[in-house]
mmCIF file of C-alpha atoms in Angstrom:
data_model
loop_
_atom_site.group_PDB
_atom_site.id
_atom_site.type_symbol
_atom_site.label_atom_id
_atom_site.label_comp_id
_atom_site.label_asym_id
_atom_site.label_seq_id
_atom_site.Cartn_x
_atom_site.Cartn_y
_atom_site.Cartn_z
ATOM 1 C CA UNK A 1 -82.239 -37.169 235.642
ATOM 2 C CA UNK A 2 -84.225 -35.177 232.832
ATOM 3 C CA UNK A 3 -84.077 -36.536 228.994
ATOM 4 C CA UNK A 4 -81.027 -33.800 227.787
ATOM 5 C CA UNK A 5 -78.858 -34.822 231.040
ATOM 6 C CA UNK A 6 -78.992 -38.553 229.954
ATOM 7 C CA UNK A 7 -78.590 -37.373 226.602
ATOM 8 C CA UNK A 8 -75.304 -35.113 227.192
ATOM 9 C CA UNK A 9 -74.192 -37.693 229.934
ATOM 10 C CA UNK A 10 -74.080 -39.933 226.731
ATOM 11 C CA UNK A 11 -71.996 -37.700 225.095
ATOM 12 C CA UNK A 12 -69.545 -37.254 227.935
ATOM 13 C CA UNK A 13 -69.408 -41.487 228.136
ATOM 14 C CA UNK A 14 -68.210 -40.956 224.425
ATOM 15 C CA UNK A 15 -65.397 -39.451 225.663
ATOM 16 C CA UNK A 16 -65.371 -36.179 225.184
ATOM 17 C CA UNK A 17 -64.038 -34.950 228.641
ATOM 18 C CA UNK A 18 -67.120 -32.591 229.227
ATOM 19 C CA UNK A 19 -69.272 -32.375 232.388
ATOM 20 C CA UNK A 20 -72.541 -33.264 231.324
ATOM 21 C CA UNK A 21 -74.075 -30.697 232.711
ATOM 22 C CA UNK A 22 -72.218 -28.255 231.077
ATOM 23 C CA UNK A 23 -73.960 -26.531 228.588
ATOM 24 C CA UNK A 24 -72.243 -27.462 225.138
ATOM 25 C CA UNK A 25 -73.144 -30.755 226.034
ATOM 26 C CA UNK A 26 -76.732 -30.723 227.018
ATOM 27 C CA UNK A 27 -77.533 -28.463 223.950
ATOM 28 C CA UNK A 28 -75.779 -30.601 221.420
ATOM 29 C CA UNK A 29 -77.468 -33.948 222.513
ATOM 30 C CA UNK A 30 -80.744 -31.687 222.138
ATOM 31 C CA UNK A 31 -79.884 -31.241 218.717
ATOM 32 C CA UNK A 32 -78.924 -34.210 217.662
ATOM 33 C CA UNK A 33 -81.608 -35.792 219.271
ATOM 34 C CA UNK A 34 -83.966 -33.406 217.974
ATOM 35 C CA UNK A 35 -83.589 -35.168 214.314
ATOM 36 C CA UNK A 36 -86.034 -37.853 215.512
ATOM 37 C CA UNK A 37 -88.721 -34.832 215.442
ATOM 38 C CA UNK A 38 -87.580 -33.716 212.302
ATOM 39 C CA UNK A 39 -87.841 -37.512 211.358
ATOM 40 C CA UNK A 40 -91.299 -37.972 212.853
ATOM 41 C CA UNK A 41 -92.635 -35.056 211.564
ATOM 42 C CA UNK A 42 -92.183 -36.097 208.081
ATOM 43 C CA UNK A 43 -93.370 -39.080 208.178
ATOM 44 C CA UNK A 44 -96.515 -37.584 209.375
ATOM 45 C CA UNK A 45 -96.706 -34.877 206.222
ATOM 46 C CA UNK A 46 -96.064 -37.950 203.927
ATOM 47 C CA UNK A 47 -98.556 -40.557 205.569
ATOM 48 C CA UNK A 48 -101.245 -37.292 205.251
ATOM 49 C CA UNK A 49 -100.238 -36.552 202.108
ATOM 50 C CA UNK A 50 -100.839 -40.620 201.057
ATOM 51 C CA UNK A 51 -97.368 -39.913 199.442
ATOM 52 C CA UNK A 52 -96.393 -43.335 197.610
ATOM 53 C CA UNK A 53 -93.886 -45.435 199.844
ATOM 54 C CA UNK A 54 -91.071 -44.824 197.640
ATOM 55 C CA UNK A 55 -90.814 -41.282 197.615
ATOM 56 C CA UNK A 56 -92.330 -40.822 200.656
ATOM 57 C CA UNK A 57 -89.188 -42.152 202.539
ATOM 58 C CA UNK A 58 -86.835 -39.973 199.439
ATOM 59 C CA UNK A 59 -88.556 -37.223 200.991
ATOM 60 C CA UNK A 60 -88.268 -37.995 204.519
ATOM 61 C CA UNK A 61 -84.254 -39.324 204.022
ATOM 62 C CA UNK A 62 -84.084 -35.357 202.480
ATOM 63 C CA UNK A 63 -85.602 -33.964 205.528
ATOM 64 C CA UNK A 64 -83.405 -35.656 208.112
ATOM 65 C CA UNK A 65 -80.342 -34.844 205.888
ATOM 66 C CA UNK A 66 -80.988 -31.535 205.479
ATOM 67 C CA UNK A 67 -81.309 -30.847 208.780
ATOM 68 C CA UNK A 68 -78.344 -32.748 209.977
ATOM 69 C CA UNK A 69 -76.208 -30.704 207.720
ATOM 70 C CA UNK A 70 -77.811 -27.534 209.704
ATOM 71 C CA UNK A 71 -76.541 -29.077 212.685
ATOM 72 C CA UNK A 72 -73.340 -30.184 211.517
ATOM 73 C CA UNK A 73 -73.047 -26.233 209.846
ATOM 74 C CA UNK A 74 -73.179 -25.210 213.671
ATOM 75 C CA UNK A 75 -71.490 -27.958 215.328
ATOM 76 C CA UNK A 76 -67.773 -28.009 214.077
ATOM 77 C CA UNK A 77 -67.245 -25.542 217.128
ATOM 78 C CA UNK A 78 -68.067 -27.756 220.108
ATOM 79 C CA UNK A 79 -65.794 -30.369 218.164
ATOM 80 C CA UNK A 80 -63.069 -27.848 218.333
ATOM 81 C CA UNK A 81 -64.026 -27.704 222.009
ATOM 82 C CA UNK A 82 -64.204 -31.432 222.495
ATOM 83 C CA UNK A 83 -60.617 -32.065 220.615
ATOM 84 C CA UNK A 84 -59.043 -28.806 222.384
ATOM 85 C CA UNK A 85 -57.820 -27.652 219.398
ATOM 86 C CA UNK A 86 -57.282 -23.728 219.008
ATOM 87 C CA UNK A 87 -54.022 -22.886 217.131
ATOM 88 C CA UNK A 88 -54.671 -21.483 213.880
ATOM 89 C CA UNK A 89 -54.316 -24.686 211.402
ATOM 90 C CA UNK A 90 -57.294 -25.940 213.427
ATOM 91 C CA UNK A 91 -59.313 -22.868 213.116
ATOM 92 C CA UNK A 92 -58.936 -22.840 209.532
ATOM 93 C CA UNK A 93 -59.358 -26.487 209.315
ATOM 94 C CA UNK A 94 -62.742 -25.789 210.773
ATOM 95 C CA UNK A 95 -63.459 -22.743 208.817
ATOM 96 C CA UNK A 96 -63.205 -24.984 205.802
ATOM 97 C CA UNK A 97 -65.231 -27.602 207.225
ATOM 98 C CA UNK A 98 -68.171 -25.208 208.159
ATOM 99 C CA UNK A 99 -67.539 -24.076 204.535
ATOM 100 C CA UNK A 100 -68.011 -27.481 203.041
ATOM 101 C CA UNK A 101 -70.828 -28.153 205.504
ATOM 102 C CA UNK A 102 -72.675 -24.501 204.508
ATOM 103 C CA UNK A 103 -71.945 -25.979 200.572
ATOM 104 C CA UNK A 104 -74.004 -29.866 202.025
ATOM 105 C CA UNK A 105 -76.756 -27.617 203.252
ATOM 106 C CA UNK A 106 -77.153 -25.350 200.630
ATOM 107 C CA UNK A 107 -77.241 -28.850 198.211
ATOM 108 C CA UNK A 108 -79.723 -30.706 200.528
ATOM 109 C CA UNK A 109 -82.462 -27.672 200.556
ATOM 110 C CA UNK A 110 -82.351 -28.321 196.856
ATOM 111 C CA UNK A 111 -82.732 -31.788 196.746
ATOM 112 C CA UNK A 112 -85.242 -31.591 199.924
ATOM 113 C CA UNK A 113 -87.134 -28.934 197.635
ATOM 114 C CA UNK A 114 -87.362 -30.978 194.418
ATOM 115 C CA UNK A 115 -88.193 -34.037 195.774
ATOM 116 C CA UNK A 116 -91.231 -32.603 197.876
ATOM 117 C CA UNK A 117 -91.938 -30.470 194.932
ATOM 118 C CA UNK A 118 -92.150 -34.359 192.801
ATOM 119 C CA UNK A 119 -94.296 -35.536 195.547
ATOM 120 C CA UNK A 120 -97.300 -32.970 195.052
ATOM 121 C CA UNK A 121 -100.105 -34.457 193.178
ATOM 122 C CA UNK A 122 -100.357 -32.104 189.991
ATOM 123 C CA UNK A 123 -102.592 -28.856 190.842
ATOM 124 C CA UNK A 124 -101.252 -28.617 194.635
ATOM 125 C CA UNK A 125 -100.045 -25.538 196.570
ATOM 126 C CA UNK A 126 -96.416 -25.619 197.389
ATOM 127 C CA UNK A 127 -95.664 -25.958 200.514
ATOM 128 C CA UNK A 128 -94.740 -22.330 202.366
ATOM 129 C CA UNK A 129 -90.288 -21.900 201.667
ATOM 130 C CA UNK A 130 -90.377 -25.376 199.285
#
């Protein structure tokens, strides 16, 4: 069985009812899973950077959070799916949960941003979008 199957099969375990072969599935354990890359790939930039420890793992915490609000932005849907709700309280229950998730996003890309910009030794390039 290939990494995502395991991965959604996981999900599915968790009760949510869902095949695990089913697509909502497979591509949500994919992104949730893919915050270890997002994890892994700051690390790296710090380490190379010789960022000090402290700020260093600021900076990486900002990374993984930031992202994880992305996901979350785009994941109240397959929750919807996964509770079977689809009367119109839940809809706008979710609409105002994407909202508040699109307002943790917006926050963490500004955090993410001043912390990396913090990090640069004085005189350095920022970083392409930061």
């Amino acid at each position: 069985m290939g990494r995502t199957n395991v991965q959604s099969s996981g999900l599915s375990r968790m009760g949510t009812g869902l095949d695990p072969l089913d697509p909502a599935p497979q591509i949500a354990a994919t992104a949730i899973t893919g915050l270890w890359a997002v994890a892994f790939r700051a690390l790296r930039r710090e380490a190379e950077a010789g960022t000090e420890a402290a700020t260093a793992h600021a900076s990486v915490i900002a990374d993984i959070e930031q992202a994880a609000s992305l996901l979350e932005t785009g994941l109240w849907s397959f929750d919807l799916l996964v509770q079977g709700h689809d009367d119109r309280d839940h809809l706008t229950g979710a609409a105002r949960a994407s909202d508040r998730s699109r307002e943790r996003v917006l926050e963490r890309l500004r955090r993410a941003r001043k912390t990396r910009a913090g990090a640069r030794p004085s005189g350095a390039p920022a970083s392409p979008g930061g």
